[in-house]
């Protein structure tokens, strides 16, 4: 039984003014993630109530306006009894900012130690906030605006049930946009269900009149199975390895891990603290990596499955490994306001020790599984060794003679000064042919891409470095790759992607961007990477010609011309670069005096975000990839050159 709770135990710390003054400090920002953070603050309180064993279901309602939310739980209900200053405890909780601290933990059996704390922040940032409590046979209600109560708590009826219902509408003067994204809410609830097995999470969307329920009895083992399925690659061993530890460290009452090797090349670790995802990992992620590496190395040392000549690196061990780790901490510390990264230093060692011990025990007790894992790791080590020797050959040749090593299909420029040289990477042979005819031979080189470009995000370094098309690009640029990259030997100071303005073209451009971002980030950082903008339409009006980039621009020009309506108007749509006359391509896209180029930039301060965006999108649905490049075309700096 928890110690009984009294109103006096809650100490008033601060008013809500600081929240309205600097919302970013409390919810990370006032953009879309910050807006949705309001929901998570409320839901997390209800989840806490459930984790303490007092609630079994939580419902999130997105109302018809798309701009307001209700969160309902069947917990004990926030207490409404009188606090020492005469106000109700409910009001104190909803108007007190518990800056960085927590309620006296002696009275609560919470894992996060922040019971009800975030609700005051949501209250402060809402133009309307209503709370309804069912408790002690009664219903109580209170309404707020901008964090200020409109009245006292009022008993409004009877109920045999208990629970808390919170309605809020974010303050539109604080947030950039207050419309919620149903998909975001759904995804978060979907994940939460795995982390709190047995807890029923309901999402009611009044916009679509749809209701979804998330309930996962299988917990993170089930989540891992889903991660593996989504990778579309078979597992290396059928049963995943799962570890549950209780009370190993006084500050970490619970920890759960599920892991499995797969034939996928990507390592994936989903990390959670107190049921909240940490997209940038942190000390629990570091701990699991360390523990797994140590356990596997110990197993290799004991059983010697690998030939002496085969060196096994930590990358080999991690290849294709899928992990879900969920830790529960009494006082979690995070880096970043949005709890993206766990920071408690003791967690690394603690997780590593438990994982190492449990994994070693498991491997030694399950020799079939252990064998399969060893084979998978050795396969990765062999592939890496093969690609390393291929890479060494490439760089040795380059030292001997850079020119000799150039790819056969490169039409190089005659200038040997990188400052004035440009490389056009062109999709397809026919487009490549046109570009060759239309180029300035002295300063412009053309490299046509024929085969399939690998998705550099999904494939291992080993595969990327032997892919013919990517290898040709590496050779043509002459500047090496990965750790060996150096702009000193870059042969062209402008590297320009020239692709069709259709979805295939966008796809290839996205794959190329991913490749450069992963393996030659400096090329982007130093401003050497560009995207060409070939026209999609040609409009002739008498003897005037307009080159038009997209539909929007076309419609605008046509509207203007309709107004005059004196001469004949004709519109031609280019099916692809291959169909364009060489002369046209030169005049619109190649000629430095007439063309427009987009310079590719990684937005400053957003490096981590760019990283996750690329990680998230490159693995999955092609339509998502398409919209990624379309949307981000706006964030590319536009330069006229
Ligand atoms: C403070 C004390 C108690 C419960 C809660 C807060 C509480 C907060 C939230 C927020 C959303 N749902 C909630 N449910 C409960 C303990 C009350 C007691 O001892 O009866």
XYZ file of C-alpha atoms and ligand atoms in Angstrom:
661
model
C 0.000 0.000 0.000
C 1.236 3.464 -0.829
C 1.613 5.846 2.073
C -1.508 7.952 2.365
C -1.416 11.229 0.647
C -2.319 14.558 2.242
C -2.903 17.938 0.686
C -0.079 19.451 2.736
C 2.450 17.345 0.914
C 2.304 19.363 -2.228
C 4.532 22.403 -2.045
C 3.887 25.429 -4.174
C 6.930 26.276 -6.188
C 6.205 28.842 -8.851
C 3.415 30.449 -10.880
C 2.857 29.759 -14.558
C 4.180 33.047 -15.960
C 7.571 31.588 -16.958
C 5.831 28.981 -19.129
C 3.986 31.568 -21.178
C 7.104 33.721 -21.422
C 9.393 30.948 -22.590
C 7.263 28.033 -23.791
C 10.232 26.497 -25.584
C 11.939 25.823 -22.258
C 9.083 23.564 -21.212
C 7.859 21.878 -24.354
C 10.852 22.198 -26.669
C 9.352 24.710 -29.091
C 6.105 26.137 -30.433
C 6.083 24.265 -33.741
C 4.368 21.010 -34.523
C 6.393 18.790 -32.120
C 5.858 21.279 -29.259
C 2.139 21.385 -29.948
C 1.874 17.593 -29.762
C 4.027 17.584 -26.665
C 0.992 19.030 -24.863
C -0.898 15.792 -25.498
C 1.996 13.631 -24.325
C 2.278 15.617 -21.080
C -1.342 14.851 -20.225
C -1.255 11.270 -21.490
C 1.963 10.577 -19.578
C 0.233 11.564 -16.346
C -2.553 9.130 -17.050
C 0.006 6.479 -17.975
C 1.736 7.099 -14.631
C -1.572 6.538 -12.930
C -1.885 3.252 -14.843
C 1.697 2.224 -14.057
C 0.935 2.670 -10.403
C -1.851 0.158 -10.845
C -4.778 2.563 -10.633
C -5.913 2.904 -14.257
C -6.487 0.370 -17.053
C -7.574 2.510 -20.003
C -6.767 5.892 -21.501
C -8.712 7.532 -24.280
C -7.469 10.416 -26.412
C -10.113 12.306 -28.359
C -9.257 14.599 -31.246
C -12.270 16.897 -31.557
C -14.049 17.935 -34.746
C -12.237 21.273 -34.989
C -8.918 19.372 -35.171
C -7.561 21.876 -32.644
C -8.651 20.520 -29.284
C -8.087 17.330 -27.354
C -9.619 15.434 -24.466
C -7.667 12.834 -22.501
C -9.709 10.502 -20.301
C -8.439 7.923 -17.821
C -10.098 5.643 -15.286
C -7.575 6.260 -12.511
C -8.210 7.571 -9.016
C -8.915 11.102 -10.197
C -6.787 14.081 -9.209
C -7.592 14.926 -5.547
C -9.962 17.853 -5.029
C -9.664 18.262 -1.258
C -8.543 21.543 0.260
C -4.926 22.561 0.223
C -3.498 24.577 3.119
C -3.962 27.920 1.316
C -7.683 27.283 0.888
C -7.529 26.314 -2.778
C -8.138 22.766 -3.945
C -5.247 20.385 -4.526
C -6.478 20.099 -8.112
C -6.047 23.824 -8.638
C -2.632 23.794 -7.020
C -1.503 20.988 -9.322
C -2.858 22.761 -12.412
C -1.389 26.161 -11.620
C 1.949 25.264 -10.065
C 5.081 24.858 -12.020
C 7.233 22.192 -10.491
C 10.391 23.451 -12.021
C 12.733 20.566 -12.600
C 11.650 19.023 -9.318
C 9.017 16.577 -8.266
C 6.485 16.118 -5.579
C 7.825 14.601 -2.426
C 8.344 11.080 -3.712
C 7.601 9.576 -0.337
C 3.900 9.810 -1.064
C 3.886 8.322 -4.498
C 4.804 5.099 -6.067
C 5.500 6.613 -9.454
C 8.291 5.577 -11.725
C 8.838 8.984 -13.270
C 8.269 10.897 -10.073
C 6.497 13.680 -11.957
C 2.888 12.826 -11.254
C 0.610 15.473 -12.754
C 3.430 17.951 -13.185
C 3.156 18.543 -16.932
C -0.539 19.340 -16.764
C 0.182 22.835 -15.412
C 2.365 23.538 -18.440
C -0.450 22.463 -20.766
C -2.868 24.601 -18.780
C -0.597 27.634 -19.076
C -0.399 27.244 -22.846
C -4.101 26.632 -23.488
C -6.756 29.227 -24.283
C -9.309 26.790 -22.871
C -8.679 24.051 -20.352
C -11.375 22.070 -18.599
C -10.957 19.344 -16.062
C -13.551 16.854 -14.891
C -12.844 14.557 -11.953
C -14.831 11.558 -10.809
C -13.947 10.729 -7.252
C -15.608 9.786 -3.965
C -18.960 9.215 -5.693
C -19.039 12.692 -7.165
C -18.204 14.608 -10.324
C -16.151 17.791 -9.998
C -15.393 20.358 -12.672
C -13.251 23.401 -13.179
C -12.420 25.564 -16.193
C -9.367 27.674 -16.981
C -8.246 30.138 -19.622
C -4.571 30.825 -20.289
C -3.750 29.006 -17.045
C -6.095 31.077 -14.862
C -9.105 29.466 -13.138
C -12.480 30.956 -14.079
C -14.036 29.711 -10.852
C -13.501 27.331 -7.953
C -13.820 23.571 -8.324
C -17.546 22.776 -8.397
C -19.303 19.490 -7.678
C -21.536 18.942 -10.695
C -23.079 15.499 -10.220
C -22.730 11.957 -8.990
C -20.768 9.055 -10.321
C -19.835 5.634 -9.055
C -16.718 5.701 -11.181
C -13.355 7.373 -10.753
C -11.043 9.067 -13.205
C -9.707 12.254 -14.774
C -10.839 13.973 -17.972
C -8.873 16.893 -19.347
C -9.969 18.980 -22.311
C -7.652 21.622 -23.785
C -7.347 23.911 -26.740
C -3.834 25.274 -27.311
C -3.364 29.048 -27.257
C -3.184 30.093 -30.901
C -1.158 33.183 -30.026
C 1.632 30.938 -28.764
C 1.737 28.117 -31.317
C 2.493 28.588 -34.985
C -0.432 26.378 -35.904
C -2.768 24.594 -33.512
C -4.066 21.816 -35.745
C -3.149 18.368 -34.494
C -1.900 15.557 -36.697
C -3.994 12.438 -36.164
C -1.243 10.217 -37.535
C 1.277 11.493 -34.982
C -1.125 10.853 -32.129
C -1.951 7.412 -33.403
C 1.677 6.440 -33.858
C 2.630 7.509 -30.367
C -0.270 5.615 -28.781
C 0.545 2.601 -30.915
C 4.127 2.562 -29.514
C 3.007 3.238 -25.958
C 0.826 0.134 -26.013
C 3.917 -2.067 -26.384
C 5.649 -0.356 -23.474
C 2.732 -0.741 -21.124
C 1.453 -4.229 -21.845
C -2.133 -4.659 -20.732
C -2.922 -0.938 -20.829
C -5.683 -0.132 -23.294
C -5.059 3.041 -25.292
C -7.912 4.383 -27.375
C -7.758 7.031 -30.054
C -11.041 8.595 -31.096
C -10.795 10.852 -34.114
C -13.958 12.951 -34.408
C -12.792 14.318 -37.768
C -12.961 10.891 -39.401
C -15.381 9.349 -36.881
C -12.905 6.499 -36.469
C -11.893 4.864 -33.222
C -8.796 2.744 -32.787
C -7.697 0.642 -29.844
C -4.142 -0.225 -28.982
C -3.521 -3.050 -26.559
C -0.423 -5.244 -26.580
C -0.111 -8.065 -24.122
C 3.246 -9.110 -25.617
C 5.126 -5.932 -24.700
C 8.460 -5.046 -26.290
C 9.027 -8.580 -27.641
C 6.012 -7.913 -29.839
C 7.406 -4.491 -30.806
C 10.704 -6.085 -31.801
C 8.840 -8.578 -34.003
C 7.221 -5.636 -35.714
C 10.546 -3.839 -36.274
C 11.930 -7.039 -37.807
C 8.885 -7.442 -40.101
C 9.113 -3.830 -41.235
C 12.753 -4.344 -42.217
C 11.432 -6.965 -44.683
C 14.460 -9.135 -43.904
C 14.281 -12.545 -42.243
C 15.542 -13.027 -38.702
C 18.771 -14.952 -38.183
C 17.280 -16.836 -35.221
C 13.578 -17.481 -34.650
C 13.211 -16.660 -30.970
C 14.287 -13.192 -29.960
C 16.396 -12.814 -26.857
C 14.630 -11.005 -24.054
C 15.938 -9.730 -20.773
C 13.966 -8.410 -17.851
C 15.671 -7.095 -14.779
C 14.063 -5.753 -11.645
C 15.608 -3.607 -8.951
C 19.191 -4.012 -10.105
C 19.945 -0.397 -9.232
C 17.964 1.669 -6.717
C 17.554 4.433 -9.289
C 16.490 1.999 -12.033
C 13.670 -0.146 -10.670
C 12.955 -1.853 -13.984
C 14.643 -2.563 -17.298
C 13.565 -4.598 -20.320
C 15.396 -5.547 -23.485
C 14.410 -7.576 -26.542
C 16.895 -8.183 -29.344
C 17.361 -10.189 -32.497
C 19.848 -10.412 -35.362
C 18.380 -10.166 -38.860
C 19.583 -10.423 -42.444
C 19.021 -6.677 -42.779
C 22.242 -4.651 -42.820
C 20.966 -1.802 -40.694
C 21.342 -1.775 -36.933
C 18.256 -0.385 -35.215
C 17.800 0.448 -31.550
C 14.496 1.752 -30.250
C 15.081 3.227 -26.814
C 12.528 4.347 -24.232
C 12.652 5.865 -20.770
C 9.598 5.574 -18.531
C 7.595 4.659 -21.603
C 8.639 7.716 -23.602
C 10.631 7.271 -26.831
C 14.159 8.733 -26.960
C 14.741 9.158 -30.704
C 18.371 10.141 -30.112
C 19.130 7.277 -27.763
C 21.412 8.094 -24.874
C 23.084 6.213 -22.062
C 20.722 3.200 -22.209
C 21.501 2.810 -25.901
C 25.237 3.083 -25.202
C 24.852 0.486 -22.443
C 23.084 -2.054 -24.601
C 25.664 -1.718 -27.377
C 28.466 -2.188 -24.904
C 26.834 -5.170 -23.191
C 26.046 -6.974 -26.453
C 29.573 -6.425 -27.801
C 31.157 -7.749 -24.621
C 28.885 -10.804 -24.465
C 29.477 -11.695 -28.112
C 33.237 -11.187 -27.833
C 33.334 -13.363 -24.741
C 31.424 -16.066 -26.613
C 33.816 -15.874 -29.576
C 36.796 -16.093 -27.203
C 35.384 -19.149 -25.521
C 34.214 -21.099 -28.582
C 36.517 -19.809 -31.355
C 34.040 -20.179 -34.224
C 35.986 -17.805 -36.498
C 39.237 -18.474 -38.356
C 42.204 -16.587 -36.851
C 42.643 -14.494 -40.005
C 39.136 -13.036 -39.775
C 39.085 -9.875 -37.707
C 35.672 -9.175 -36.171
C 34.872 -5.523 -35.621
C 32.116 -4.045 -33.506
C 30.399 -2.957 -36.720
C 30.240 -6.600 -37.797
C 28.608 -7.578 -34.535
C 26.057 -4.797 -34.817
C 25.114 -5.395 -38.451
C 21.421 -6.274 -38.767
C 20.865 -6.200 -35.005
C 17.424 -4.980 -33.932
C 16.904 -3.924 -30.339
C 14.131 -2.538 -28.207
C 15.215 -1.259 -24.805
C 12.933 0.231 -22.201
C 14.248 1.504 -18.892
C 12.373 2.923 -15.941
C 14.198 5.497 -13.861
C 13.319 7.259 -10.622
C 14.853 10.540 -11.786
C 15.522 10.542 -15.520
C 17.668 13.337 -16.917
C 17.501 14.273 -20.547
C 19.504 16.218 -22.984
C 17.275 18.536 -24.970
C 13.885 19.807 -23.877
C 11.987 17.178 -25.779
C 13.533 14.296 -23.819
C 15.232 13.118 -26.980
C 18.333 11.737 -25.325
C 18.785 10.029 -21.979
C 21.650 11.439 -19.969
C 21.925 9.655 -16.581
C 25.536 8.406 -16.610
C 25.035 5.367 -14.325
C 22.583 3.842 -16.803
C 25.270 2.879 -19.306
C 27.238 0.711 -16.911
C 24.171 -0.691 -15.260
C 22.519 -1.736 -18.542
C 25.803 -3.036 -19.952
C 26.478 -5.254 -16.937
C 23.022 -6.813 -16.906
C 22.914 -7.298 -20.671
C 26.368 -8.834 -20.811
C 25.584 -11.284 -18.023
C 22.167 -12.311 -19.360
C 23.322 -12.529 -22.992
C 26.303 -14.702 -22.135
C 24.095 -17.002 -20.149
C 21.603 -17.157 -23.013
C 24.199 -17.838 -25.733
C 25.874 -20.577 -23.741
C 22.524 -22.207 -23.073
C 21.195 -21.986 -26.664
C 23.940 -23.240 -28.941
C 21.816 -23.308 -32.136
C 20.874 -19.667 -31.760
C 24.442 -18.761 -30.797
C 25.798 -20.567 -33.890
C 23.411 -18.742 -36.202
C 24.428 -15.397 -34.682
C 28.143 -16.210 -35.032
C 27.640 -17.140 -38.700
C 25.827 -13.861 -39.330
C 28.626 -11.859 -37.695
C 31.319 -13.719 -39.629
C 29.428 -13.106 -42.875
C 29.463 -9.361 -42.108
C 33.180 -9.483 -41.283
C 33.978 -11.239 -44.579
C 31.964 -8.735 -46.627
C 33.716 -5.874 -44.885
C 37.144 -7.373 -45.513
C 36.295 -7.821 -49.209
C 35.157 -4.248 -49.601
C 38.166 -2.959 -47.680
C 40.530 -4.598 -50.086
C 38.485 -3.278 -53.020
C 38.736 0.215 -51.536
C 42.482 -0.123 -51.055
C 42.874 -1.057 -54.706
C 40.864 1.997 -55.699
C 42.962 4.398 -53.656
C 46.245 2.809 -54.750
C 45.287 3.258 -58.382
C 44.300 6.815 -57.707
C 47.710 7.577 -56.297
C 49.344 6.148 -59.415
C 47.314 8.169 -61.854
C 44.031 9.867 -61.200
C 43.198 10.358 -64.836
C 43.794 6.710 -65.685
C 41.338 5.661 -63.050
C 38.417 7.673 -64.373
C 35.247 5.751 -65.228
C 34.814 4.861 -68.913
C 31.504 6.594 -69.362
C 32.648 9.917 -67.926
C 32.869 12.671 -70.543
C 35.463 14.742 -68.735
C 36.129 18.427 -69.223
C 39.462 19.631 -70.548
C 40.202 22.138 -67.801
C 42.352 20.835 -64.975
C 41.316 23.541 -62.551
C 38.744 22.216 -60.067
C 37.522 25.764 -59.245
C 36.020 26.241 -62.681
C 35.092 22.607 -63.338
C 31.592 21.209 -62.971
C 30.371 17.619 -62.954
C 26.818 16.896 -64.089
C 25.502 13.577 -62.838
C 22.777 12.748 -65.332
C 20.049 10.128 -65.211
C 20.017 7.876 -68.277
C 22.039 7.563 -71.466
C 19.853 9.652 -73.763
C 19.787 12.570 -71.359
C 23.531 12.074 -70.942
C 23.958 12.279 -74.725
C 22.049 15.551 -74.910
C 24.010 16.992 -72.030
C 27.283 16.032 -73.745
C 26.247 17.882 -76.887
C 25.009 20.936 -75.030
C 27.863 21.319 -72.574
C 30.888 23.580 -72.509
C 33.635 20.997 -73.071
C 36.253 23.027 -71.321
C 34.561 23.334 -67.907
C 31.657 20.882 -67.872
C 31.961 17.114 -67.435
C 29.066 14.672 -67.827
C 28.617 11.374 -65.985
C 25.544 9.419 -67.107
C 24.031 6.956 -64.619
C 22.731 3.765 -66.155
C 22.267 1.070 -63.571
C 20.539 0.994 -60.270
C 21.731 3.377 -57.612
C 21.800 1.702 -54.217
C 19.937 3.149 -51.305
C 22.943 4.188 -49.235
C 20.806 4.419 -46.131
C 19.685 0.820 -46.205
C 22.844 -0.852 -47.399
C 26.102 -1.472 -45.633
C 29.266 0.403 -46.476
C 30.547 -2.798 -48.060
C 27.735 -2.891 -50.620
C 27.765 0.832 -51.273
C 31.454 0.924 -52.019
C 31.219 -1.783 -54.676
C 28.026 -0.547 -56.366
C 29.065 0.279 -59.952
C 27.207 3.584 -60.276
C 28.316 4.921 -56.902
C 31.871 3.733 -57.478
C 31.938 5.663 -60.767
C 30.872 8.797 -58.942
C 33.542 8.280 -56.272
C 36.183 7.746 -58.967
C 35.089 10.745 -61.027
C 35.156 13.077 -58.006
C 38.577 11.785 -56.987
C 38.149 12.814 -53.361
C 37.723 9.454 -51.602
C 34.862 8.411 -49.365
C 33.977 8.154 -45.673
C 36.983 8.622 -43.420
C 39.288 8.928 -46.453
C 37.295 11.812 -47.899
C 39.176 15.025 -48.600
C 37.972 17.999 -50.618
C 41.627 18.767 -51.448
C 41.576 16.268 -54.274
C 38.013 17.057 -55.394
C 38.166 17.389 -59.178
C 35.050 19.575 -59.583
C 33.921 22.347 -57.286
C 30.367 22.087 -58.494
C 28.723 18.676 -58.455
C 25.309 19.017 -60.067
C 22.513 16.442 -60.009
C 20.532 16.599 -63.238
C 17.441 14.434 -63.115
C 14.054 14.346 -64.819
C 11.331 16.349 -63.136
C 9.216 13.218 -62.576
C 8.894 10.805 -59.679
C 11.679 8.512 -60.928
C 13.964 11.490 -61.199
C 13.056 12.617 -57.711
C 13.681 9.140 -56.397
C 17.147 8.956 -57.903
C 17.941 12.470 -56.684
C 16.892 11.440 -53.177
C 19.068 8.339 -53.291
C 21.974 10.465 -54.452
C 21.419 13.024 -51.711
C 21.375 10.227 -49.153
C 24.601 8.828 -50.506
C 26.393 12.177 -50.363
C 24.938 12.968 -46.968
C 26.093 9.639 -45.527
C 29.472 9.226 -47.142
C 30.625 12.710 -48.190
C 28.892 15.139 -45.847
C 31.726 17.630 -46.305
C 30.853 17.940 -49.960
C 27.498 19.345 -48.859
C 28.866 21.342 -45.919
C 31.372 23.099 -48.153
C 28.639 23.957 -50.663
C 29.792 21.809 -53.589
C 26.529 19.931 -54.190
C 23.763 21.375 -56.399
C 20.533 20.335 -58.033
C 19.858 21.479 -61.607
C 16.423 22.745 -62.497
C 15.470 21.684 -65.995
C 12.221 23.180 -67.272
C 9.073 21.091 -67.411
C 7.273 23.243 -70.027
C 8.003 25.514 -72.924
C 5.487 28.224 -73.700
C 5.659 30.083 -77.017
C 3.838 33.343 -77.469
C 4.492 34.763 -80.906
C 8.258 34.772 -81.057
C 8.674 34.983 -77.284
C 9.656 31.791 -75.442
C 9.183 31.034 -71.740
C 10.922 28.135 -69.977
C 8.765 27.024 -67.117
C 9.806 24.992 -64.061
C 6.467 23.667 -62.843
C 2.692 23.642 -63.196
C 2.194 26.582 -60.878
C 4.491 28.801 -62.873
C 2.900 27.587 -66.116
C -0.577 28.520 -64.943
C 0.561 31.950 -63.863
C 2.220 32.738 -67.195
C -0.742 31.404 -69.157
C -3.083 33.577 -67.113
C -0.970 36.650 -67.832
C -0.818 35.852 -71.536
C -4.566 35.134 -71.744
C -5.026 38.734 -70.651
C -3.175 40.001 -73.757
C -4.464 37.345 -76.174
C -3.008 38.874 -79.295
C -0.717 36.166 -80.577
C -0.874 32.395 -80.721
C 0.045 30.543 -77.494
C 1.533 27.048 -77.567
C 2.540 24.930 -74.616
C 4.919 21.969 -74.795
C 5.572 19.587 -71.910
C 8.959 17.832 -71.765
C 8.600 14.158 -71.026
C 12.189 13.872 -69.932
C 15.632 15.333 -70.446
C 16.255 12.747 -73.152
C 13.533 14.305 -75.300
C 14.829 17.810 -75.007
C 16.973 19.245 -77.776
C 20.611 19.599 -76.776
C 20.372 23.294 -77.580
C 17.376 23.698 -75.273
C 19.078 21.851 -72.466
C 22.079 24.135 -72.838
C 20.001 27.318 -72.846
C 17.847 26.405 -69.890
C 19.866 24.181 -67.615
C 23.564 23.999 -68.434
C 24.665 27.490 -69.422
C 25.962 29.232 -66.271
C 24.640 32.577 -67.551
C 21.058 31.422 -67.976
C 20.400 28.485 -65.666
C 19.184 28.357 -62.072
C 20.776 25.956 -59.587
C 19.703 24.921 -56.110
C 22.492 24.527 -53.607
C 21.990 21.628 -51.209
C 22.362 22.618 -47.575
C 21.976 20.914 -44.238
C 20.015 23.469 -42.218
C 22.273 24.778 -39.433
C 21.518 23.424 -36.002
C 19.273 20.770 -37.524
C 21.971 18.218 -38.232
C 20.505 15.663 -35.867
C 17.054 16.226 -37.257
C 18.255 15.889 -40.841
C 19.857 12.653 -39.795
C 16.650 11.193 -38.389
C 14.597 12.459 -41.300
C 16.871 10.619 -43.693
C 16.979 7.508 -41.498
C 13.213 7.471 -41.144
C 12.350 8.022 -44.734
C 14.878 6.170 -46.775
C 13.932 2.768 -45.498
C 10.274 2.747 -46.322
C 7.557 3.818 -48.671
C 8.708 5.366 -51.992
C 5.906 7.916 -51.909
C 7.301 9.232 -48.638
C 10.720 9.576 -50.197
C 9.176 11.533 -53.008
C 7.474 13.979 -50.698
C 10.710 14.340 -48.724
C 12.579 15.801 -51.624
C 9.615 17.815 -52.823
C 9.102 19.415 -49.446
C 12.702 20.024 -48.822
C 13.206 21.683 -52.147
C 11.922 24.727 -50.264
C 14.645 24.514 -47.667
C 17.383 24.317 -50.256
C 18.946 27.698 -50.654
C 18.188 29.140 -54.042
C 21.108 30.719 -55.812
C 21.249 32.297 -59.230
C 24.483 31.487 -60.912
C -1.880 13.557 -7.550
C -2.162 12.615 -6.546
C -2.863 11.448 -6.878
C -3.278 11.231 -8.173
C -2.981 12.171 -9.185
C -2.293 13.330 -8.853
C -3.449 11.942 -10.574
C -3.022 12.779 -11.597
C -3.459 12.552 -12.890
C -3.258 13.183 -14.093
C -3.995 12.484 -15.037
N -4.625 11.471 -14.468
C -4.337 11.482 -13.147
N -4.752 10.682 -12.165
C -4.302 10.903 -10.897
C -3.111 10.435 -5.827
C -4.546 10.491 -5.368
C -4.879 9.528 -4.242
O -4.043 9.228 -3.401
O -6.033 9.099 -4.244
